[in-house]
């Protein structure tokens, strides 16, 4: 049987990456034709919620369910063995993408949410004692708050909250001053999903390690927007979601240091995560299998491989430059409208949150939708940040590789219309 479950980068480059996106490093990206879900004239500005999928990913998924489908890690027949090879090749691809030391440091889970829950429940559940402290920040997504609250309740650990600087970045000077030897874990967003503020991750790792704490980074918004090198950062855990990286919804990834994963008990029991089972006693497989109970999201993981091929062919530096340029243009235009309040730093990565005086963000979203502009309005799963900003909700535009100046112009026209409607 001949089978190739995931496309090779060269194949991908020649087959599916639009010509205008290739080669010319300085030119703006023009890749919208790679995305069948984005019709002409529709400004999709909700990439921070989920990214649209390029044809390369959709084709990889179709191929995986089509000619090549089988389960992994179980079958003795050739098709399943080949699917297992493709699945493990995807693990190596993810490891290379974030520069994990070995592929075994990559655990496939259900989104960043499950990845953070695994660390909280399994690492936190065994390592935290009454009086130990966990440092979070004011801008965290609920996925990086609630699991820690749950484990704090179980263990008697205490949560501290690092403040933000006036621009909306985690204030690392203040965070450093808060850290003590009682702190066992620091968990920060690498990029804020509301403000787009980028963490100085290397400094956060050094600070945490100086007091003997571990650093978990919530990389959901960073992975599609910045080059990520977990070894250069020196973090202990890195959590992210494939669907934000132009991959299918479903799979997420936990990158964790081998020695830490090795010492962690499983969170879920079932097939594939065991060594030996008897009614007297069960022993567990080594990581990452120990944390991947049950049949994994085989096709989703293969789609994630294709998504990494796609973004790497463009280049993360280039994606970052493209999105920060769009944000700068949007911030510039919106700040000239005097009823608009902008949140977050000027150099935010691909995300801009704003409010319009006297208009609920949901109304902004609805009126923009009539003008074919899709934004997110709400608390963005960051209610403590909303409380800090003194609002219930914000409007948020977030950019991806398929956006361009025309989308910024459509956003600004839409906001001008909202301002006119509400007088
Ligand atoms: C910063 C951040 N963390 C965590 C999550 C949770 O990701 P998922 O729902 O894919 O598990 C999100 C998703 O919006 C996010 O933006």
Short mmCIF file of C-alpha atoms and ligand atoms in Angstrom, two decimals:
data_model
loop_
_atom_site.label_atom_id
_atom_site.label_comp_id
_atom_site.label_asym_id
_atom_site.label_seq_id
_atom_site.Cartn_x
_atom_site.Cartn_y
_atom_site.Cartn_z
CA UNK A 1 0.00 0.00 0.00
CA UNK A 2 1.34 3.47 -0.75
CA UNK A 3 0.28 6.12 1.65
CA UNK A 4 1.43 9.51 2.75
CA UNK A 5 -0.77 10.86 5.48
CA UNK A 6 0.70 14.34 5.72
CA UNK A 7 2.04 16.52 2.92
CA UNK A 8 5.74 17.28 2.80
CA UNK A 9 6.67 20.98 2.94
CA UNK A 10 8.03 21.05 -0.61
CA UNK A 11 4.84 19.48 -1.92
CA UNK A 12 2.83 21.92 0.10
CA UNK A 13 4.79 24.89 -1.12
CA UNK A 14 4.41 24.05 -4.76
CA UNK A 15 0.83 22.82 -4.53
CA UNK A 16 -1.09 25.07 -2.24
CA UNK A 17 0.71 28.15 -0.96
CA UNK A 18 -0.45 31.03 -3.08
CA UNK A 19 2.24 32.49 -5.33
CA UNK A 20 1.95 35.93 -3.82
CA UNK A 21 2.77 34.54 -0.37
CA UNK A 22 6.06 32.99 -1.46
CA UNK A 23 9.55 34.20 -1.95
CA UNK A 24 9.31 37.96 -1.57
CA UNK A 25 10.02 38.38 2.14
CA UNK A 26 9.22 42.09 2.26
CA UNK A 27 5.87 41.95 0.44
CA UNK A 28 2.59 41.80 2.35
CA UNK A 29 1.01 38.35 2.51
CA UNK A 30 -1.78 37.68 0.06
CA UNK A 31 -2.98 34.20 0.88
CA UNK A 32 -6.75 34.54 1.10
CA UNK A 33 -7.23 32.35 -1.98
CA UNK A 34 -5.79 29.43 0.03
CA UNK A 35 -8.83 29.62 2.35
CA UNK A 36 -12.08 28.31 0.85
CA UNK A 37 -14.15 29.42 3.87
CA UNK A 38 -13.38 33.10 3.22
CA UNK A 39 -15.51 34.41 0.33
CA UNK A 40 -14.53 37.60 -1.47
CA UNK A 41 -15.59 40.66 0.48
CA UNK A 42 -15.82 38.95 3.87
CA UNK A 43 -13.39 40.37 6.46
CA UNK A 44 -12.76 37.54 8.91
CA UNK A 45 -11.27 39.22 11.98
CA UNK A 46 -11.82 36.51 14.58
CA UNK A 47 -8.66 34.48 14.19
CA UNK A 48 -7.90 34.70 17.92
CA UNK A 49 -11.06 32.61 18.47
CA UNK A 50 -10.22 30.16 15.72
CA UNK A 51 -8.23 30.38 12.50
CA UNK A 52 -9.71 29.50 9.13
CA UNK A 53 -8.21 26.45 7.44
CA UNK A 54 -6.04 26.52 4.32
CA UNK A 55 -6.77 24.08 1.52
CA UNK A 56 -3.57 22.16 2.43
CA UNK A 57 -5.04 21.31 5.84
CA UNK A 58 -8.48 20.45 4.47
CA UNK A 59 -6.87 18.17 1.87
CA UNK A 60 -4.68 16.49 4.49
CA UNK A 61 -7.80 15.79 6.58
CA UNK A 62 -9.71 14.48 3.56
CA UNK A 63 -6.77 12.24 2.64
CA UNK A 64 -6.51 10.95 6.21
CA UNK A 65 -10.22 10.06 6.33
CA UNK A 66 -10.16 8.96 2.70
CA UNK A 67 -7.48 6.75 1.22
CA UNK A 68 -5.45 6.30 4.38
CA UNK A 69 -7.80 6.03 7.36
CA UNK A 70 -7.11 3.54 10.17
CA UNK A 71 -6.53 3.69 13.89
CA UNK A 72 -3.08 4.01 15.46
CA UNK A 73 -0.96 2.12 17.99
CA UNK A 74 -3.21 -0.96 17.82
CA UNK A 75 -3.53 -2.63 14.44
CA UNK A 76 -1.03 -5.22 13.25
CA UNK A 77 -2.10 -4.67 9.64
CA UNK A 78 -0.07 -2.44 7.35
CA UNK A 79 -2.61 0.41 7.04
CA UNK A 80 -2.69 0.92 10.78
CA UNK A 81 1.08 0.64 11.03
CA UNK A 82 1.41 3.37 8.41
CA UNK A 83 -1.13 5.55 10.18
CA UNK A 84 0.87 5.09 13.38
CA UNK A 85 4.00 6.22 11.55
CA UNK A 86 2.19 9.31 10.26
CA UNK A 87 0.81 10.08 13.74
CA UNK A 88 4.26 9.81 15.30
CA UNK A 89 5.73 11.86 12.44
CA UNK A 90 3.28 14.60 13.42
CA UNK A 91 4.57 14.42 16.98
CA UNK A 92 8.13 14.91 15.70
CA UNK A 93 6.90 17.78 13.53
CA UNK A 94 5.32 19.56 16.52
CA UNK A 95 8.47 18.94 18.59
CA UNK A 96 10.60 20.51 15.85
CA UNK A 97 8.19 23.41 15.46
CA UNK A 98 8.50 24.50 19.10
CA UNK A 99 12.02 23.08 19.47
CA UNK A 100 11.17 20.58 22.20
CA UNK A 101 14.21 18.51 23.16
CA UNK A 102 12.64 15.17 22.10
CA UNK A 103 9.29 14.14 20.53
CA UNK A 104 8.33 12.36 23.78
CA UNK A 105 7.95 15.83 25.31
CA UNK A 106 4.89 16.37 23.08
CA UNK A 107 1.51 15.19 24.41
CA UNK A 108 -1.55 15.32 22.14
CA UNK A 109 -4.61 16.41 24.08
CA UNK A 110 -7.96 18.08 23.54
CA UNK A 111 -7.01 21.74 23.11
CA UNK A 112 -4.93 23.97 25.35
CA UNK A 113 -7.71 23.70 27.90
CA UNK A 114 -7.04 20.02 28.50
CA UNK A 115 -3.28 20.62 28.38
CA UNK A 116 -3.46 23.15 31.23
CA UNK A 117 -5.91 20.96 33.15
CA UNK A 118 -3.45 18.06 32.86
CA UNK A 119 -0.62 20.10 34.37
CA UNK A 120 -2.86 21.52 37.10
CA UNK A 121 -4.40 18.21 38.03
CA UNK A 122 -1.47 15.86 37.56
CA UNK A 123 1.61 17.99 38.28
CA UNK A 124 -0.19 20.40 40.64
CA UNK A 125 -2.20 17.63 42.32
CA UNK A 126 1.00 15.84 43.34
CA UNK A 127 3.45 18.71 43.83
CA UNK A 128 1.40 21.38 45.61
CA UNK A 129 0.99 21.43 49.38
CA UNK A 130 -1.02 23.67 51.71
CA UNK A 131 0.53 27.15 51.72
CA UNK A 132 2.32 26.73 48.37
CA UNK A 133 1.65 29.57 45.95
CA UNK A 134 0.77 29.82 42.27
CA UNK A 135 1.36 33.07 40.38
CA UNK A 136 -1.07 33.93 37.56
CA UNK A 137 -1.67 37.31 35.92
CA UNK A 138 -4.62 39.65 35.58
CA UNK A 139 -4.93 39.00 31.84
CA UNK A 140 -5.26 35.22 31.81
CA UNK A 141 -7.88 33.30 29.84
CA UNK A 142 -10.27 31.33 32.06
CA UNK A 143 -8.46 28.18 30.86
CA UNK A 144 -5.39 29.40 32.71
CA UNK A 145 -7.29 30.42 35.86
CA UNK A 146 -10.00 27.89 36.65
CA UNK A 147 -7.84 24.70 36.56
CA UNK A 148 -5.50 26.37 39.08
CA UNK A 149 -8.40 27.37 41.30
CA UNK A 150 -9.62 23.78 41.23
CA UNK A 151 -6.23 22.35 42.20
CA UNK A 152 -5.68 25.08 44.80
CA UNK A 153 -8.94 24.05 46.44
CA UNK A 154 -7.82 20.43 46.44
CA UNK A 155 -4.32 21.02 47.77
CA UNK A 156 -4.56 24.13 49.94
CA UNK A 157 -2.30 26.12 47.60
CA UNK A 158 -2.89 29.87 47.24
CA UNK A 159 -3.19 31.90 44.04
CA UNK A 160 -1.52 35.29 43.58
CA UNK A 161 -2.25 37.60 40.66
CA UNK A 162 0.45 39.66 38.97
CA UNK A 163 -0.78 43.10 37.86
CA UNK A 164 -0.50 44.65 34.40
CA UNK A 165 1.48 47.70 33.38
CA UNK A 166 -0.45 50.71 32.02
CA UNK A 167 -0.13 49.35 28.45
CA UNK A 168 -1.67 45.99 29.33
CA UNK A 169 1.44 43.85 29.57
CA UNK A 170 2.08 41.57 32.52
CA UNK A 171 4.17 43.75 34.83
CA UNK A 172 7.23 41.57 35.28
CA UNK A 173 8.89 43.94 37.75
CA UNK A 174 5.84 43.62 40.00
CA UNK A 175 5.63 39.87 39.36
CA UNK A 176 9.28 39.45 40.31
CA UNK A 177 8.75 41.37 43.54
CA UNK A 178 5.81 39.08 44.39
CA UNK A 179 7.69 35.81 43.88
CA UNK A 180 8.85 33.90 46.97
CA UNK A 181 10.21 30.44 47.64
CA UNK A 182 6.65 29.35 48.42
CA UNK A 183 5.80 29.84 44.75
CA UNK A 184 5.87 26.51 42.95
CA UNK A 185 4.36 27.56 39.67
CA UNK A 186 4.02 30.62 37.45
CA UNK A 187 1.42 30.35 34.66
CA UNK A 188 1.27 33.22 32.16
CA UNK A 189 -0.15 33.78 28.68
CA UNK A 190 2.64 34.11 26.12
CA UNK A 191 0.34 36.45 24.15
CA UNK A 192 -2.90 37.86 25.59
CA UNK A 193 -6.01 36.78 23.68
CA UNK A 194 -7.66 40.14 24.44
CA UNK A 195 -4.86 42.70 24.31
CA UNK A 196 -2.32 40.97 22.08
CA UNK A 197 0.41 41.90 24.56
CA UNK A 198 3.52 39.75 24.23
CA UNK A 199 5.22 38.40 27.33
CA UNK A 200 8.98 38.54 27.77
CA UNK A 201 8.87 34.77 28.20
CA UNK A 202 12.58 34.28 28.75
CA UNK A 203 12.55 36.74 31.62
CA UNK A 204 9.44 35.08 33.10
CA UNK A 205 11.24 31.70 33.00
CA UNK A 206 14.36 33.10 34.68
CA UNK A 207 12.26 34.79 37.38
CA UNK A 208 10.28 31.62 38.10
CA UNK A 209 13.37 29.44 38.20
CA UNK A 210 15.22 31.80 40.55
CA UNK A 211 12.70 30.97 43.29
CA UNK A 212 12.50 27.29 42.31
CA UNK A 213 9.09 27.58 40.59
CA UNK A 214 8.09 26.05 37.24
CA UNK A 215 6.81 28.17 34.35
CA UNK A 216 3.80 27.17 32.28
CA UNK A 217 3.12 29.29 29.22
CA UNK A 218 -0.33 29.42 27.67
CA UNK A 219 0.83 29.61 24.06
CA UNK A 220 -2.58 29.56 22.37
CA UNK A 221 -2.21 33.00 20.81
CA UNK A 222 1.58 33.00 20.50
CA UNK A 223 2.06 29.83 18.47
CA UNK A 224 0.29 31.15 15.34
CA UNK A 225 1.88 34.60 15.66
CA UNK A 226 5.51 34.30 16.78
CA UNK A 227 8.41 31.88 16.38
CA UNK A 228 8.36 29.76 19.56
CA UNK A 229 11.45 27.98 20.90
CA UNK A 230 10.69 26.36 24.24
CA UNK A 231 14.33 25.52 24.92
CA UNK A 232 15.49 29.09 24.28
CA UNK A 233 12.67 30.38 26.50
CA UNK A 234 13.44 27.78 29.16
CA UNK A 235 9.79 27.18 30.10
CA UNK A 236 8.70 23.94 31.75
CA UNK A 237 5.29 23.51 30.12
CA UNK A 238 3.87 24.98 26.90
CA UNK A 239 0.15 24.59 26.15
CA UNK A 240 -1.49 25.33 22.80
CA UNK A 241 -4.42 24.51 20.50
CA UNK A 242 -4.15 23.29 16.91
CA UNK A 243 -7.27 25.12 15.69
CA UNK A 244 -5.68 28.52 16.41
CA UNK A 245 -2.71 27.51 14.23
CA UNK A 246 -4.82 26.98 11.06
CA UNK A 247 -5.21 23.30 12.00
CA UNK A 248 -8.41 21.35 12.68
CA UNK A 249 -10.42 21.87 15.84
CA UNK A 250 -9.87 19.10 18.35
CA UNK A 251 -6.23 18.44 19.03
CA UNK A 252 -4.15 20.50 21.39
CA UNK A 253 -0.60 20.08 22.55
CA UNK A 254 1.21 20.07 25.84
CA UNK A 255 4.95 20.45 25.55
CA UNK A 256 6.52 19.44 28.86
CA UNK A 257 10.03 18.77 30.07
CA UNK A 258 10.66 15.02 29.96
CA UNK A 259 11.67 14.77 33.62
CA UNK A 260 8.49 16.53 34.75
CA UNK A 261 6.19 14.43 32.53
CA UNK A 262 7.97 11.30 33.73
CA UNK A 263 7.03 12.10 37.35
CA UNK A 264 3.38 12.97 36.61
CA UNK A 265 0.53 10.49 37.15
CA UNK A 266 -2.04 10.10 34.37
CA UNK A 267 -5.21 12.21 34.44
CA UNK A 268 -7.39 9.79 32.47
CA UNK A 269 -7.39 6.02 32.56
CA UNK A 270 -8.20 3.74 29.64
CA UNK A 271 -6.70 2.07 26.63
CA UNK A 272 -3.28 2.99 25.25
CA UNK A 273 -1.97 4.59 28.45
CA UNK A 274 -1.10 1.36 30.27
CA UNK A 275 1.82 -0.96 30.59
CA UNK A 276 0.06 -3.91 32.32
CA UNK A 277 -3.49 -4.19 33.65
CA UNK A 278 -4.82 -6.67 36.17
CA UNK A 279 -7.53 -6.33 38.79
CA UNK A 280 -4.77 -6.37 41.40
CA UNK A 281 -2.68 -3.59 39.90
CA UNK A 282 -2.21 -1.45 36.79
CA UNK A 283 1.07 0.03 35.64
CA UNK A 284 1.29 2.91 33.21
CA UNK A 285 3.06 3.52 29.94
CA UNK A 286 5.80 6.15 29.85
CA UNK A 287 4.95 9.65 28.58
CA UNK A 288 3.51 10.75 26.25
CA UNK A 289 1.29 7.62 25.95
CA UNK A 290 0.54 7.81 29.69
CA UNK A 291 -1.46 11.00 29.08
CA UNK A 292 -3.16 9.93 25.84
CA UNK A 293 -5.84 7.53 27.09
CA UNK A 294 -8.23 6.15 24.48
CA UNK A 295 -8.22 6.49 20.71
CA UNK A 296 -6.52 9.79 19.90
CA UNK A 297 -7.74 12.39 17.42
CA UNK A 298 -5.70 10.72 14.68
CA UNK A 299 -6.97 12.76 11.76
CA UNK A 300 -6.82 16.02 13.68
CA UNK A 301 -3.18 15.42 14.53
CA UNK A 302 -2.39 14.76 10.87
CA UNK A 303 -4.20 17.98 9.99
CA UNK A 304 -2.09 19.79 12.58
CA UNK A 305 1.04 18.46 10.86
CA UNK A 306 -0.20 19.95 7.59
CA UNK A 307 -0.98 23.25 9.34
CA UNK A 308 2.58 23.47 10.68
CA UNK A 309 3.92 22.78 7.19
CA UNK A 310 1.71 25.59 5.91
CA UNK A 311 2.74 28.25 8.43
CA UNK A 312 6.41 27.28 8.32
CA UNK A 313 6.43 27.61 4.55
CA UNK A 314 5.31 31.21 5.04
CA UNK A 315 7.61 31.83 8.02
CA UNK A 316 6.59 32.87 11.52
CA UNK A 317 8.73 36.01 11.41
CA UNK A 318 6.91 37.07 8.30
CA UNK A 319 3.50 36.26 9.77
CA UNK A 320 4.39 38.27 12.87
CA UNK A 321 5.51 41.27 10.82
CA UNK A 322 2.37 41.06 8.65
CA UNK A 323 -0.02 40.95 11.61
CA UNK A 324 1.69 43.64 13.67
CA UNK A 325 1.58 45.92 10.61
CA UNK A 326 -2.19 45.32 10.26
CA UNK A 327 -2.71 45.96 13.96
CA UNK A 328 -0.70 49.18 13.77
CA UNK A 329 -2.79 50.35 10.82
CA UNK A 330 -6.05 49.45 12.56
CA UNK A 331 -5.01 51.14 15.81
CA UNK A 332 -3.94 54.22 13.93
CA UNK A 333 -7.24 54.54 12.06
CA UNK A 334 -9.41 53.70 15.08
CA UNK A 335 -7.58 56.10 17.37
CA UNK A 336 -8.50 58.98 15.04
CA UNK A 337 -12.20 58.31 15.82
CA UNK A 338 -12.71 60.17 19.06
CA UNK A 339 -15.38 57.88 20.51
CA UNK A 340 -13.10 54.83 20.30
CA UNK A 341 -11.14 53.55 23.31
CA UNK A 342 -8.27 51.23 22.42
CA UNK A 343 -6.96 48.63 24.85
CA UNK A 344 -3.55 47.00 24.97
CA UNK A 345 -0.07 48.02 23.83
CA UNK A 346 0.68 49.65 20.48
CA UNK A 347 2.92 46.72 19.46
CA UNK A 348 0.35 44.02 20.15
CA UNK A 349 0.65 40.79 18.21
CA UNK A 350 -2.23 40.52 15.75
CA UNK A 351 -5.03 41.44 18.16
CA UNK A 352 -6.74 44.74 18.91
CA UNK A 353 -9.51 45.22 21.48
CA UNK A 354 -11.58 48.38 21.61
CA UNK A 355 -14.78 49.96 22.88
CA UNK A 356 -17.02 52.64 21.47
CA UNK A 357 -18.42 55.10 23.97
CA UNK A 358 -22.09 54.39 24.69
CA UNK A 359 -22.31 51.33 22.41
CA UNK A 360 -22.36 47.76 23.66
CA UNK A 361 -19.71 45.61 21.94
CA UNK A 362 -22.44 43.15 20.89
CA UNK A 363 -24.12 45.97 18.93
CA UNK A 364 -20.78 46.77 17.32
CA UNK A 365 -20.40 43.12 16.34
CA UNK A 366 -23.92 42.91 14.91
CA UNK A 367 -23.61 46.06 12.83
CA UNK A 368 -20.18 45.03 11.56
CA UNK A 369 -21.61 41.65 10.60
CA UNK A 370 -24.14 43.42 8.36
CA UNK A 371 -21.12 44.99 6.65
CA UNK A 372 -19.44 41.57 6.18
CA UNK A 373 -16.92 42.15 8.96
CA UNK A 374 -16.66 39.34 11.55
CA UNK A 375 -15.24 40.37 14.92
CA UNK A 376 -15.63 38.98 18.43
CA UNK A 377 -17.55 40.84 21.11
CA UNK A 378 -17.72 39.75 24.71
CA UNK A 379 -15.53 39.02 27.69
CA UNK A 380 -13.27 36.69 25.65
CA UNK A 381 -13.12 34.19 28.55
CA UNK A 382 -11.16 36.79 30.50
CA UNK A 383 -13.61 38.24 33.02
CA UNK A 384 -10.90 39.25 35.54
CA UNK A 385 -9.26 41.28 32.77
CA UNK A 386 -12.61 42.90 31.92
CA UNK A 387 -12.98 43.86 35.59
CA UNK A 388 -9.48 45.39 35.50
CA UNK A 389 -10.36 47.37 32.35
CA UNK A 390 -13.63 48.48 33.96
CA UNK A 391 -15.86 47.05 31.21
CA UNK A 392 -18.17 44.04 30.82
CA UNK A 393 -16.97 43.32 27.33
CA UNK A 394 -14.83 44.60 24.49
CA UNK A 395 -14.96 44.38 20.72
CA UNK A 396 -11.94 42.50 19.37
CA UNK A 397 -10.48 42.34 15.88
CA UNK A 398 -7.80 39.70 15.39
CA UNK A 399 -5.79 39.14 12.25
CA UNK A 400 -4.43 36.12 10.43
CA UNK A 401 -2.35 35.33 7.37
CA UNK A 402 -5.37 35.82 5.08
CA UNK A 403 -6.09 39.41 6.17
CA UNK A 404 -4.93 42.54 4.41
CA UNK A 405 -5.36 46.29 4.26
CA UNK A 406 -8.83 45.91 2.72
CA UNK A 407 -9.98 44.14 5.89
CA UNK A 408 -8.66 46.98 8.06
CA UNK A 409 -10.47 49.48 5.81
CA UNK A 410 -13.71 47.47 6.08
CA UNK A 411 -13.36 47.39 9.87
CA UNK A 412 -12.83 51.14 10.07
CA UNK A 413 -15.74 51.88 7.69
CA UNK A 414 -17.92 49.60 9.81
CA UNK A 415 -16.96 51.37 13.04
CA UNK A 416 -17.66 54.75 11.45
CA UNK A 417 -21.13 53.44 10.54
CA UNK A 418 -21.70 52.22 14.10
CA UNK A 419 -20.70 55.67 15.39
CA UNK A 420 -23.15 57.32 12.95
CA UNK A 421 -26.01 54.96 13.90
CA UNK A 422 -25.51 55.62 17.61
CA UNK A 423 -25.04 59.32 17.04
C1 LIG B 1 -5.04 32.56 25.55
C2 LIG B 1 -5.93 31.35 25.43
N1 LIG B 1 -5.79 30.34 26.29
C3 LIG B 1 -6.54 29.24 26.22
C4 LIG B 1 -7.54 29.12 25.29
C5 LIG B 1 -8.34 27.87 25.25
O1 LIG B 1 -8.15 27.18 24.05
P1 LIG B 1 -9.05 25.93 23.64
O2 LIG B 1 -10.47 26.37 23.81
O3 LIG B 1 -8.69 25.67 22.23
O4 LIG B 1 -8.69 24.81 24.55
C6 LIG B 1 -7.75 30.16 24.38
C7 LIG B 1 -8.85 30.10 23.41
O5 LIG B 1 -9.52 31.07 23.14
C8 LIG B 1 -6.92 31.30 24.45
O6 LIG B 1 -7.05 32.32 23.60
#
